[in-house]
mmCIF file of C-alpha atoms and ligand atoms in Angstrom:
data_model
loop_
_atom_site.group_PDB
_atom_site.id
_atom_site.type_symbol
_atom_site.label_atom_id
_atom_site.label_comp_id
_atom_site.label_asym_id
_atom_site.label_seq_id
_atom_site.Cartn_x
_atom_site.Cartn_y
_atom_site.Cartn_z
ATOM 1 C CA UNK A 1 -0.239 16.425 33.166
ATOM 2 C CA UNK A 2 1.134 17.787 30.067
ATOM 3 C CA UNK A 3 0.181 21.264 29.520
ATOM 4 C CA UNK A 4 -1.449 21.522 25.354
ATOM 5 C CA UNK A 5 0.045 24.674 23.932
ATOM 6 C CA UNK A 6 -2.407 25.571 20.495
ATOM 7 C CA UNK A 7 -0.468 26.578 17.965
ATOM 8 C CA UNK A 8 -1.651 29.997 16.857
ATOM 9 C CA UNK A 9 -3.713 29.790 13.110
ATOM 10 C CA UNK A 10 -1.242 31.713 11.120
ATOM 11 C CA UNK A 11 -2.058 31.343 7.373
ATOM 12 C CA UNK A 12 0.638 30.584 4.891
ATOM 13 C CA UNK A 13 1.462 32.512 1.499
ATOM 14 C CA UNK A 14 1.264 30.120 -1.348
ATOM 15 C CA UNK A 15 3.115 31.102 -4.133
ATOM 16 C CA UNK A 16 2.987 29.355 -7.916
ATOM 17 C CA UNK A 17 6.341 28.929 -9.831
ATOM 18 C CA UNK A 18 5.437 28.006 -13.458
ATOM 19 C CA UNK A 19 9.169 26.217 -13.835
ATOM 20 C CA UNK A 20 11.454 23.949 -11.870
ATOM 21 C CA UNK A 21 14.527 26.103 -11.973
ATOM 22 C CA UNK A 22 11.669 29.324 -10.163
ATOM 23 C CA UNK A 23 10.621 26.815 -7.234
ATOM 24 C CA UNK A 24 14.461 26.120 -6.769
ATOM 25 C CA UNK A 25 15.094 29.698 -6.434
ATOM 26 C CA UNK A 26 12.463 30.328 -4.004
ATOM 27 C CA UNK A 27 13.450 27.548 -2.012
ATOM 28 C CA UNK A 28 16.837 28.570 -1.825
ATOM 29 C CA UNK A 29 15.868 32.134 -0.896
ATOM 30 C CA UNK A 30 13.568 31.666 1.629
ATOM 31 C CA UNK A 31 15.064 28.913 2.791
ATOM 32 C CA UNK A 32 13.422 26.594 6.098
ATOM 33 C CA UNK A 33 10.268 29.114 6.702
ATOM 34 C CA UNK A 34 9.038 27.436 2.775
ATOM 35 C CA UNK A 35 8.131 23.789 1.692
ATOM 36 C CA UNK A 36 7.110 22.778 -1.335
ATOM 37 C CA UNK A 37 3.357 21.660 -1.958
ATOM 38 C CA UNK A 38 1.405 19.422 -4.386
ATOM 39 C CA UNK A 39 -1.940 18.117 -3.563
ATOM 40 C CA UNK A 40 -1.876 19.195 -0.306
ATOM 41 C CA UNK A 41 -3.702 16.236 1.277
ATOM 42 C CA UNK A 42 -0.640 15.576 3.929
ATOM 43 C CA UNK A 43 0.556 19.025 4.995
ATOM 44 C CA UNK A 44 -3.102 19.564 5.784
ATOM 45 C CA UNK A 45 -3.621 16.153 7.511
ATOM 46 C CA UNK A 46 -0.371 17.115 9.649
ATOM 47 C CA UNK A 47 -1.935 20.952 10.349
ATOM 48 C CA UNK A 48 -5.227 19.079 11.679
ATOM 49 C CA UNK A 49 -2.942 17.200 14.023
ATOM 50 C CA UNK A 50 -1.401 20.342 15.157
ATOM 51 C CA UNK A 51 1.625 20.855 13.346
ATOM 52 C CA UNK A 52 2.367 24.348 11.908
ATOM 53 C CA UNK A 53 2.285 24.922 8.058
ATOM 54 C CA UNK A 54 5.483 26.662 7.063
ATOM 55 C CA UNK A 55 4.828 30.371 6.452
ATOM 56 C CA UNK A 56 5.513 30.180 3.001
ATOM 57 C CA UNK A 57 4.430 27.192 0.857
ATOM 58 C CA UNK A 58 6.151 26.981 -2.732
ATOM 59 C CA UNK A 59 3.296 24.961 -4.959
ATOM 60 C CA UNK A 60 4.756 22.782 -7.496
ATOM 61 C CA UNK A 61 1.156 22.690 -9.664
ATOM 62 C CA UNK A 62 1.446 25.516 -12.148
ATOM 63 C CA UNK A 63 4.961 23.660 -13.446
ATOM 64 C CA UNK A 64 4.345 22.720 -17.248
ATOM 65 C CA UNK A 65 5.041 19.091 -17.868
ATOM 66 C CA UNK A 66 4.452 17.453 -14.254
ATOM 67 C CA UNK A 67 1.108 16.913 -14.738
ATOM 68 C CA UNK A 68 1.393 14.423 -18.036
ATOM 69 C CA UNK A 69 1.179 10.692 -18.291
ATOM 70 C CA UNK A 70 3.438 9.827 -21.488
ATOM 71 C CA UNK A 71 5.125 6.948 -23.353
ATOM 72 C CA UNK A 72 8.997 7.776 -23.847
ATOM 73 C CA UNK A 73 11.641 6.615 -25.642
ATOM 74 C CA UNK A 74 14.939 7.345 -23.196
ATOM 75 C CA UNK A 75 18.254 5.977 -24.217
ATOM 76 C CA UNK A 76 16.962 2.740 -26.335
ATOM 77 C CA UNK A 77 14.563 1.912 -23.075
ATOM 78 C CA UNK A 78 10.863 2.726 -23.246
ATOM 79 C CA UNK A 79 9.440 3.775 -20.203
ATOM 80 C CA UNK A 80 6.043 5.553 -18.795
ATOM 81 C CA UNK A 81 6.560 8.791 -17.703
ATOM 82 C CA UNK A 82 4.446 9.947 -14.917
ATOM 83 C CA UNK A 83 4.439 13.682 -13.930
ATOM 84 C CA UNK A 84 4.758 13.883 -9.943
ATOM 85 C CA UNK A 85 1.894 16.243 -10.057
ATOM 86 C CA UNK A 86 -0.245 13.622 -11.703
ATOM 87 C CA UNK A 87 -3.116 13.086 -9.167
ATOM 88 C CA UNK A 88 -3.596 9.379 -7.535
ATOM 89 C CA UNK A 89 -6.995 9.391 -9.197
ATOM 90 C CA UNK A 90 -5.722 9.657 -12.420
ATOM 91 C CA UNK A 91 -2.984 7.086 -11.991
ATOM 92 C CA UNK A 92 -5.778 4.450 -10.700
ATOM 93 C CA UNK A 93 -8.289 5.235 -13.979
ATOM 94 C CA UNK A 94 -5.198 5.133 -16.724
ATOM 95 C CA UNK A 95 -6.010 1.919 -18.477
ATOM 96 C CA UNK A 96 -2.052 1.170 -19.723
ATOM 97 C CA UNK A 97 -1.029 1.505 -16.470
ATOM 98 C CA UNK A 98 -3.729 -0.979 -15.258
ATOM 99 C CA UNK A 99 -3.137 -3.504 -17.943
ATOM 100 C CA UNK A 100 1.112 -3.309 -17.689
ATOM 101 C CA UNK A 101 1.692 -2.373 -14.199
ATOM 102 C CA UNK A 102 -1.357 -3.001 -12.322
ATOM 103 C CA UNK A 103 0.224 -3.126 -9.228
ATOM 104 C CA UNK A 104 0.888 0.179 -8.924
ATOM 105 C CA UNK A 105 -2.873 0.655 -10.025
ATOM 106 C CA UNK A 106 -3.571 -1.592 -6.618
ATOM 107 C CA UNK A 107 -1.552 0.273 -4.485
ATOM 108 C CA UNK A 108 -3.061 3.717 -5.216
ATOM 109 C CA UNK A 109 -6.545 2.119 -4.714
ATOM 110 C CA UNK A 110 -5.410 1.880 -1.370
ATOM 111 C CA UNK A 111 -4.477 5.108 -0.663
ATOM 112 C CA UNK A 112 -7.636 6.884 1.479
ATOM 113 C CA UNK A 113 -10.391 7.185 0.169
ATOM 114 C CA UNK A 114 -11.512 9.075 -3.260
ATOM 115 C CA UNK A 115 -11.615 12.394 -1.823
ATOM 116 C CA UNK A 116 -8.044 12.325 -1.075
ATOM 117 C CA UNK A 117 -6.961 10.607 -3.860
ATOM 118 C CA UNK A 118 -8.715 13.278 -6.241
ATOM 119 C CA UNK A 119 -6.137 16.181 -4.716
ATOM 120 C CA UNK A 120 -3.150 14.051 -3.690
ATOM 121 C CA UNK A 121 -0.076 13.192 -6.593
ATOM 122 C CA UNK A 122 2.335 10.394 -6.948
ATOM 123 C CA UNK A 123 4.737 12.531 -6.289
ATOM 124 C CA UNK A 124 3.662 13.606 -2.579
ATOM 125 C CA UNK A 125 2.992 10.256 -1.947
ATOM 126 C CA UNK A 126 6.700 9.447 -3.099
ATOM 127 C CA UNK A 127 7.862 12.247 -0.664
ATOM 128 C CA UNK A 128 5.668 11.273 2.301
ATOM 129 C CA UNK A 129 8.585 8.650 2.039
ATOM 130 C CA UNK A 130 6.344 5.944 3.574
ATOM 131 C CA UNK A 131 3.598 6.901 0.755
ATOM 132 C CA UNK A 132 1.737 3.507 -0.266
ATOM 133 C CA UNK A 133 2.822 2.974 -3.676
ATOM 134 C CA UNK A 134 6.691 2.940 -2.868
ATOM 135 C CA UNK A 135 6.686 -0.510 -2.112
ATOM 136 C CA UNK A 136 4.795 -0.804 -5.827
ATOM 137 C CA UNK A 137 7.550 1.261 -7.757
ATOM 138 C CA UNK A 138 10.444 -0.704 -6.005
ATOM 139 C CA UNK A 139 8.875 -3.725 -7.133
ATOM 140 C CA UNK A 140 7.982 -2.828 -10.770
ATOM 141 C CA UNK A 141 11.779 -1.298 -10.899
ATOM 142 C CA UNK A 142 10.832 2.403 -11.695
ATOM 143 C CA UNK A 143 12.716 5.038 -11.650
ATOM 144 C CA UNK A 144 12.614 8.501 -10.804
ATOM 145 C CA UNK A 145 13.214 11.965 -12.242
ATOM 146 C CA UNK A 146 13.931 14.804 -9.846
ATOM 147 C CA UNK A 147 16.017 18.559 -9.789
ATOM 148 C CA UNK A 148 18.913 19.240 -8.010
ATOM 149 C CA UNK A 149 19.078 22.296 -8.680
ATOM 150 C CA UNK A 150 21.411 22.227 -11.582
ATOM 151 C CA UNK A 151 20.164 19.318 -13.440
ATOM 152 C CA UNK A 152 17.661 16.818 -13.914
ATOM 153 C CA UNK A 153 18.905 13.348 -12.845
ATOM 154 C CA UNK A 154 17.611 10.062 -13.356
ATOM 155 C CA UNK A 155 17.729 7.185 -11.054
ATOM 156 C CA UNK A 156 16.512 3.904 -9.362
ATOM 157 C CA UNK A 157 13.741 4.785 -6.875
ATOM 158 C CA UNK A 158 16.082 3.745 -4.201
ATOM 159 C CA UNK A 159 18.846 6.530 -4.976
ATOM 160 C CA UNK A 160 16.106 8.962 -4.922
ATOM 161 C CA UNK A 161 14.500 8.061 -1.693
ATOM 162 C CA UNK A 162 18.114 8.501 0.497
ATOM 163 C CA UNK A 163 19.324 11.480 -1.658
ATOM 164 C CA UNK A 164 16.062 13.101 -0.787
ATOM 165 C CA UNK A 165 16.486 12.575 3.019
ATOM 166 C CA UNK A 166 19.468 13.760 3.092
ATOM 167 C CA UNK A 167 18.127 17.123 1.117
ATOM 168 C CA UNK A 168 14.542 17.993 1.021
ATOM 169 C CA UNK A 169 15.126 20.568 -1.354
ATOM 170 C CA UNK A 170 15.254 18.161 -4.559
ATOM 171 C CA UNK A 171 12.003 18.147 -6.669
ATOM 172 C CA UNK A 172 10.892 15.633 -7.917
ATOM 173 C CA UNK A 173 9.272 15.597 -11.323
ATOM 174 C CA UNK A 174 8.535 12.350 -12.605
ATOM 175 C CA UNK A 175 8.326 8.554 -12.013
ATOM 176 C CA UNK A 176 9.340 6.241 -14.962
ATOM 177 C CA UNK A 177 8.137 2.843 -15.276
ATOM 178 C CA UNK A 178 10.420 0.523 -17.668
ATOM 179 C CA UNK A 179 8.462 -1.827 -19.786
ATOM 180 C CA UNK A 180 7.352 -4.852 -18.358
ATOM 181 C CA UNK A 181 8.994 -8.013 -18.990
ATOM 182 C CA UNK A 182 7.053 -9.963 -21.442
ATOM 183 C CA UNK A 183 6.336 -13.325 -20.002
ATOM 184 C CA UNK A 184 3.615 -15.638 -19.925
ATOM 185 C CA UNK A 185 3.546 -16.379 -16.246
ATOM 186 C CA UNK A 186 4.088 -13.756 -14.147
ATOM 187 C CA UNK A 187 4.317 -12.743 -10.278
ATOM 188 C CA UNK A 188 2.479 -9.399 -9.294
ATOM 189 C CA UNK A 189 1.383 -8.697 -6.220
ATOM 190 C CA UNK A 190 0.500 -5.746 -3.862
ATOM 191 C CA UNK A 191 -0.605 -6.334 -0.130
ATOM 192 C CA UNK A 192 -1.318 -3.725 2.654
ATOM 193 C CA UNK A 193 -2.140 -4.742 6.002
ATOM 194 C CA UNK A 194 -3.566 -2.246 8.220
ATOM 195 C CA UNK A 195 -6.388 0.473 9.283
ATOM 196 C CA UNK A 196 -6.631 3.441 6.844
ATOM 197 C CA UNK A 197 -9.829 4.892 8.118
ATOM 198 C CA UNK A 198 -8.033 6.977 10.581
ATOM 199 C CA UNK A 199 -4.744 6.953 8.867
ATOM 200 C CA UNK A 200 -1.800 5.574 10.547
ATOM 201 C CA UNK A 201 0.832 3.976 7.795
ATOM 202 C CA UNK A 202 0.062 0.167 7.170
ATOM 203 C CA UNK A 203 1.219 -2.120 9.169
ATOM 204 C CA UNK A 204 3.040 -3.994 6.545
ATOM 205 C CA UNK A 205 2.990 -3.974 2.792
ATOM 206 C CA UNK A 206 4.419 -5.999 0.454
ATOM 207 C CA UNK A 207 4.851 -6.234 -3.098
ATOM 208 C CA UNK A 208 6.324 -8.498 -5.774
ATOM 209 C CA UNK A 209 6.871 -8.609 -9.144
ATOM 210 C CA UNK A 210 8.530 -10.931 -11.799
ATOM 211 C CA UNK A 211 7.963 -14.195 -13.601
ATOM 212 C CA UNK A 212 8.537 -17.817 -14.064
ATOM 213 C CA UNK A 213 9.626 -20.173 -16.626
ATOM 214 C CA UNK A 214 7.273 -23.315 -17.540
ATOM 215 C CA UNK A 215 9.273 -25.078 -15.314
ATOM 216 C CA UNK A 216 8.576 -22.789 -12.564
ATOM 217 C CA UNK A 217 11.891 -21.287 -12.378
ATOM 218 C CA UNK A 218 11.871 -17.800 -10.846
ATOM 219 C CA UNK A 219 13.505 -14.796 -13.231
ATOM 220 C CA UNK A 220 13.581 -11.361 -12.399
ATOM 221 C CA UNK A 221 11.762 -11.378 -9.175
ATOM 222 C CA UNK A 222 11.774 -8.085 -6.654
ATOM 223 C CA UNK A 223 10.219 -8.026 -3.391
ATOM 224 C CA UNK A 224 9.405 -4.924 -1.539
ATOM 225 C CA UNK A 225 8.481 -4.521 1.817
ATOM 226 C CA UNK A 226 7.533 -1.244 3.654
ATOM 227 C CA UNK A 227 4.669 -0.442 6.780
ATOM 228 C CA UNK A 228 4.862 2.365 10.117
ATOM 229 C CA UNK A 229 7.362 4.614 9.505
ATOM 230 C CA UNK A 230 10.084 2.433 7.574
ATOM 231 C CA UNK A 231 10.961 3.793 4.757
ATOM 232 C CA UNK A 232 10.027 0.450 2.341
ATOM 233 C CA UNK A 233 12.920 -0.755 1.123
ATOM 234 C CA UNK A 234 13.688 -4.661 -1.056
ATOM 235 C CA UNK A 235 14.701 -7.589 0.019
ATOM 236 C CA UNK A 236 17.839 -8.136 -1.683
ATOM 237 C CA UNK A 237 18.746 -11.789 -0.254
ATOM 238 C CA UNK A 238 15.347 -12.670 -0.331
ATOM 239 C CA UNK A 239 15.373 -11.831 -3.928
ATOM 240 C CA UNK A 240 18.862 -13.865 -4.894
ATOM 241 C CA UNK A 241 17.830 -16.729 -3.092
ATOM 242 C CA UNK A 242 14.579 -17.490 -5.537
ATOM 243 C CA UNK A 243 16.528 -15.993 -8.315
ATOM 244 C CA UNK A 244 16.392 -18.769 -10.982
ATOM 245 C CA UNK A 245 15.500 -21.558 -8.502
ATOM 246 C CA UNK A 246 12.261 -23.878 -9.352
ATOM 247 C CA UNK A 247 9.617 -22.555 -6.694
ATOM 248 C CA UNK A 248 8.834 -25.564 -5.343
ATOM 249 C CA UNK A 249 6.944 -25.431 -1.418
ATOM 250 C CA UNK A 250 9.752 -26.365 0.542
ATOM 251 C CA UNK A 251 12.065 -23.422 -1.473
ATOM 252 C CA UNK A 252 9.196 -20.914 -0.410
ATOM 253 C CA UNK A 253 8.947 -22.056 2.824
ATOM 254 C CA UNK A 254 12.996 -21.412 2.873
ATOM 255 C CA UNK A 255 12.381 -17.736 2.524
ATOM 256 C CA UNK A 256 11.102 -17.243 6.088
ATOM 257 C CA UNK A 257 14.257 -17.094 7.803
ATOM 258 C CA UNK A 258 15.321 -14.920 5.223
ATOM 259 C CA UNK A 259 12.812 -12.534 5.511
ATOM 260 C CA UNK A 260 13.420 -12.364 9.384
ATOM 261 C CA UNK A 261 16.710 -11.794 8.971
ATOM 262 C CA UNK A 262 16.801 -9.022 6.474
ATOM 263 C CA UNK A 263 13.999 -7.102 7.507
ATOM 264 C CA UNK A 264 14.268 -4.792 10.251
ATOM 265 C CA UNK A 265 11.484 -2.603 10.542
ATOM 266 C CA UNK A 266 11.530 -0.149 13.493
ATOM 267 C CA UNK A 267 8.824 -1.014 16.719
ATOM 268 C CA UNK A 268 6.247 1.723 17.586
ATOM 269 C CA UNK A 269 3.750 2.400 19.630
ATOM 270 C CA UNK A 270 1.050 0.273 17.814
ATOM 271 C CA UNK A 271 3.703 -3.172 17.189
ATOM 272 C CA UNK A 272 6.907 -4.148 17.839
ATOM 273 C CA UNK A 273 9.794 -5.123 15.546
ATOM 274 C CA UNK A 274 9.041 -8.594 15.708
ATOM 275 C CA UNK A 275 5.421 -8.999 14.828
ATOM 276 C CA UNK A 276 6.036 -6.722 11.886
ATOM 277 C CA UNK A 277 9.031 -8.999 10.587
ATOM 278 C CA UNK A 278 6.691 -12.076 11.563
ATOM 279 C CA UNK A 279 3.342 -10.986 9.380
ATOM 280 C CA UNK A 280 5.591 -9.840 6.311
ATOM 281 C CA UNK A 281 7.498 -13.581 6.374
ATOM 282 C CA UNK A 282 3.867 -14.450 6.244
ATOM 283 C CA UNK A 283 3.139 -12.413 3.896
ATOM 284 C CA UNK A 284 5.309 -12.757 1.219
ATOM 285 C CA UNK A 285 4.997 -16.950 1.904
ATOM 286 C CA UNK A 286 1.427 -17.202 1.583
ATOM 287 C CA UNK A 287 1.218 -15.228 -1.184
ATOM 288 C CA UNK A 288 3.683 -16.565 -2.885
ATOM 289 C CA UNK A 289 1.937 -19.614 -2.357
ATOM 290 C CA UNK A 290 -1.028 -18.897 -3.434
ATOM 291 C CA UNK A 291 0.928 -18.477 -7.100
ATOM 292 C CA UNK A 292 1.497 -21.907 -6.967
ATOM 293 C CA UNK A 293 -0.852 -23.237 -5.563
ATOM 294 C CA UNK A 294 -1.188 -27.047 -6.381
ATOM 295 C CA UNK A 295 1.330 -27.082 -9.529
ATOM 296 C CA UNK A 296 4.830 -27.832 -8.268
HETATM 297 C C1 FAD B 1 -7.493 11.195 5.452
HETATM 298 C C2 FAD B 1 -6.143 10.838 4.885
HETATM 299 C C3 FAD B 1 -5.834 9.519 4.662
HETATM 300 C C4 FAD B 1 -4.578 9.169 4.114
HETATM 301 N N1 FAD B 1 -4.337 7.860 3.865
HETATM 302 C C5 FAD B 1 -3.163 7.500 3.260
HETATM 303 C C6 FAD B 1 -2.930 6.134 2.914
HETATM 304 O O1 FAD B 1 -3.761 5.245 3.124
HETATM 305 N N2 FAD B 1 -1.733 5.845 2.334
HETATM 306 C C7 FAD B 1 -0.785 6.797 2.032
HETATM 307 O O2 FAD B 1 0.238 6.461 1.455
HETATM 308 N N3 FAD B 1 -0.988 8.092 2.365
HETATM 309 C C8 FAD B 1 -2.141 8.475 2.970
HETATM 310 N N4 FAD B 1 -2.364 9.794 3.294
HETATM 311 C C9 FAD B 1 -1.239 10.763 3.165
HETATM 312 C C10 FAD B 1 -1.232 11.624 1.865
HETATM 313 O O3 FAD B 1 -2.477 12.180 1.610
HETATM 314 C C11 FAD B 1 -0.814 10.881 0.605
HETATM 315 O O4 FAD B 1 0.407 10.229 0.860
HETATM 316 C C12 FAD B 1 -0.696 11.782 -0.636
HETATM 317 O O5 FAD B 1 -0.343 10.989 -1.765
HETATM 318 C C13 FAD B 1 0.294 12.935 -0.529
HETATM 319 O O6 FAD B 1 0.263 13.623 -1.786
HETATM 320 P P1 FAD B 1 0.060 15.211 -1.873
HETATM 321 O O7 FAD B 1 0.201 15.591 -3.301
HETATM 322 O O8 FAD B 1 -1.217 15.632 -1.233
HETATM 323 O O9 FAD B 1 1.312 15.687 -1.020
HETATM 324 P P2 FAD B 1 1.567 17.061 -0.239
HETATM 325 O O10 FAD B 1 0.753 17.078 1.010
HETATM 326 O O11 FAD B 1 1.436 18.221 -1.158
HETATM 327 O O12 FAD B 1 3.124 16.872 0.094
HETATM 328 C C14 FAD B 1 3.594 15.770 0.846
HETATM 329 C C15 FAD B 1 5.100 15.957 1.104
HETATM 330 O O13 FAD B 1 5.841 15.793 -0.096
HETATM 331 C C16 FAD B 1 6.563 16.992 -0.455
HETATM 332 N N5 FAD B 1 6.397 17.077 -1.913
HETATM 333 C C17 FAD B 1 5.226 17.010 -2.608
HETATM 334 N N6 FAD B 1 5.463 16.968 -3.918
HETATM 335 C C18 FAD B 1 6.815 17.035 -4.086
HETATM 336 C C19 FAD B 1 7.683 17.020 -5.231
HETATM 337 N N7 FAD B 1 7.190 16.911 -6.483
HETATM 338 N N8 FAD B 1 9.020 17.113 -5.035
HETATM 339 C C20 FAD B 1 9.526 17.210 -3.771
HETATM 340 N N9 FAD B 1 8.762 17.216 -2.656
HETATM 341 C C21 FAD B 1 7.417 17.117 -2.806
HETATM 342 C C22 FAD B 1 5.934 18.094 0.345
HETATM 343 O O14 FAD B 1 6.879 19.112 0.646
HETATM 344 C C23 FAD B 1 5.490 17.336 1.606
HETATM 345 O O15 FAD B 1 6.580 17.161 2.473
HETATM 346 C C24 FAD B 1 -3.602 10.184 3.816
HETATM 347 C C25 FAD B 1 -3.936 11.519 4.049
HETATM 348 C C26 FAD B 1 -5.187 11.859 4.557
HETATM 349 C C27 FAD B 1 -5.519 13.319 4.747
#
């Protein structure tokens, strides 16, 4: 049998930069015995399961501006800007967000349960990495904001989710979600499939975004796909092949082998590879379906 070593209760010394470039600092000083902190919610859900808080944990709360939801003009686009300290709750009860991007308002709804979602940000839910509203922001095309340590750079979600794996050390200190394509038919949807009660990551999620013409030709359509511990990620050939073809059943039904192919999620100990790929071709077909249901 496996002998259970506790891990001794050694509390941690928060400390509260009030800017970017003073959490950087700290970072770099004290280097792997800090981590930086927002809500909370996760570094304490991983301390209940028995891993070690860091001695020193660098929050990112007191830092003026990450805490705002605000409409900006950047470069001739107009965007949302949501600080990453902005707390899930507030995300779900913003009513622009719910009328232009309600996906995103879906996929914080199901995120825990209140409790959590009162103390944890968008921004430690970005970091988790397999957070539930990545698959959201990949779909609705947002971008992020984040500190390097000598600027602030903007990019696609995407660029920020591999530069942060490769350094940990980046902050990041917004998400920006461009305006919404005006159209009068459009595709949103946000799926999770899986237990939450005692969390483990979904099982699968899905989520797509974009519209049709009259004709039901799809334009601008992004699928994301994310569940266990794969970091979600789009469907790139999934998305050309519907790209500005008329969405008939038998096109939708085409997708399948598609989706197989280009998703490769990673088996664990609750499913295997296969029946992941197998319930998000499902997925994405039946609710894709469901859009057009009876009309084409
Ligand atoms: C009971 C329970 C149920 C849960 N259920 C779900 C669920 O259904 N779906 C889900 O997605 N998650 C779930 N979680 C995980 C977690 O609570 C959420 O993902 C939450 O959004 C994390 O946000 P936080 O602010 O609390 O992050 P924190 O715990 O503060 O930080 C999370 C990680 O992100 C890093 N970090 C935080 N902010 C930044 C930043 N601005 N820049 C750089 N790094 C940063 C931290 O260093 C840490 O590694 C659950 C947690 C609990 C306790």
């Amino acid at each position: 049998m496996v002998k259970q070593e506790k891990i001794p209760e050694v509390s941690s010394v928060v400390l509260r930069p009030t800017s970017i470039e003073e959490a950087w600092e700290l970072k770099k000083e004290i280097g792997t015995h800090a981590m930086f902190i927002s809500g909370g919610t996760l570094l304490q859900m991983k301390r209940e399961q028995g891993t070690a808080l860091h001695p020193y944990l660098i929050s990112l709360e007191k830092i003026d501006g990450m805490q705002e939801i605000q409409l900006k003009q950047i470069d001739s686009e107009h965007f949302l800007v949501i600080g990453a300290s902005v707390r899930l709750a507030d995300v779900r009860k913003h009513a622009l967000i719910k009328q232009e991007w309600n996906i995103l308002t879906h996929a914080v709804k199901e995120v825990a349960a209140p409790a959590v979602r009162n103390r944890a940000t968008i921004g430690g839910n970005v970091c988790y990495m397999v957070g539930d509203t990545i698959p959201a922001l990949l779909a609705l095309a947002a971008k992020a904001c984040w500190f390097d340590g000598n600027h602030l750079q903007i990019g696609e979600i995407e660029l920020f989710l591999q530069q942060y794996q490769l350094n940990p050390s980046l902050i990041l200190t917004a998400i920006m979600l461009p305006s919404q394509i005006l159209a009068e038919n459009k595709i949103n949807v946000y799926k999770k499939i899986g237990r939450r009660e005692a969390f483990i990551p979904s099982l699968v999620t899905v989520s797509l975004n974009g519209s049709f013409t009259s004709e039901f030709r799809a334009e601008h359509i992004r699928i994301a796909v994310g569940g266990g511990t794969y970091l979600p990620k789009r469907l790139i050939d999934c998305e050309q092949l519907l790209h500005g073809a008329v969405l008939t059943k038998e096109k939708i039904m085409s997708l399948y082998e598609t989706i197989i192919r280009e998703y490769n999620p990673a088996s664990d100990a609750f499913v295997s590879s296969e029946y992941r790929k197998m319930v998000a071709a499902n997925l994405i077909i039946s609710e894709l379906s469901s859009v057009f249901d009876g009309k084409v």
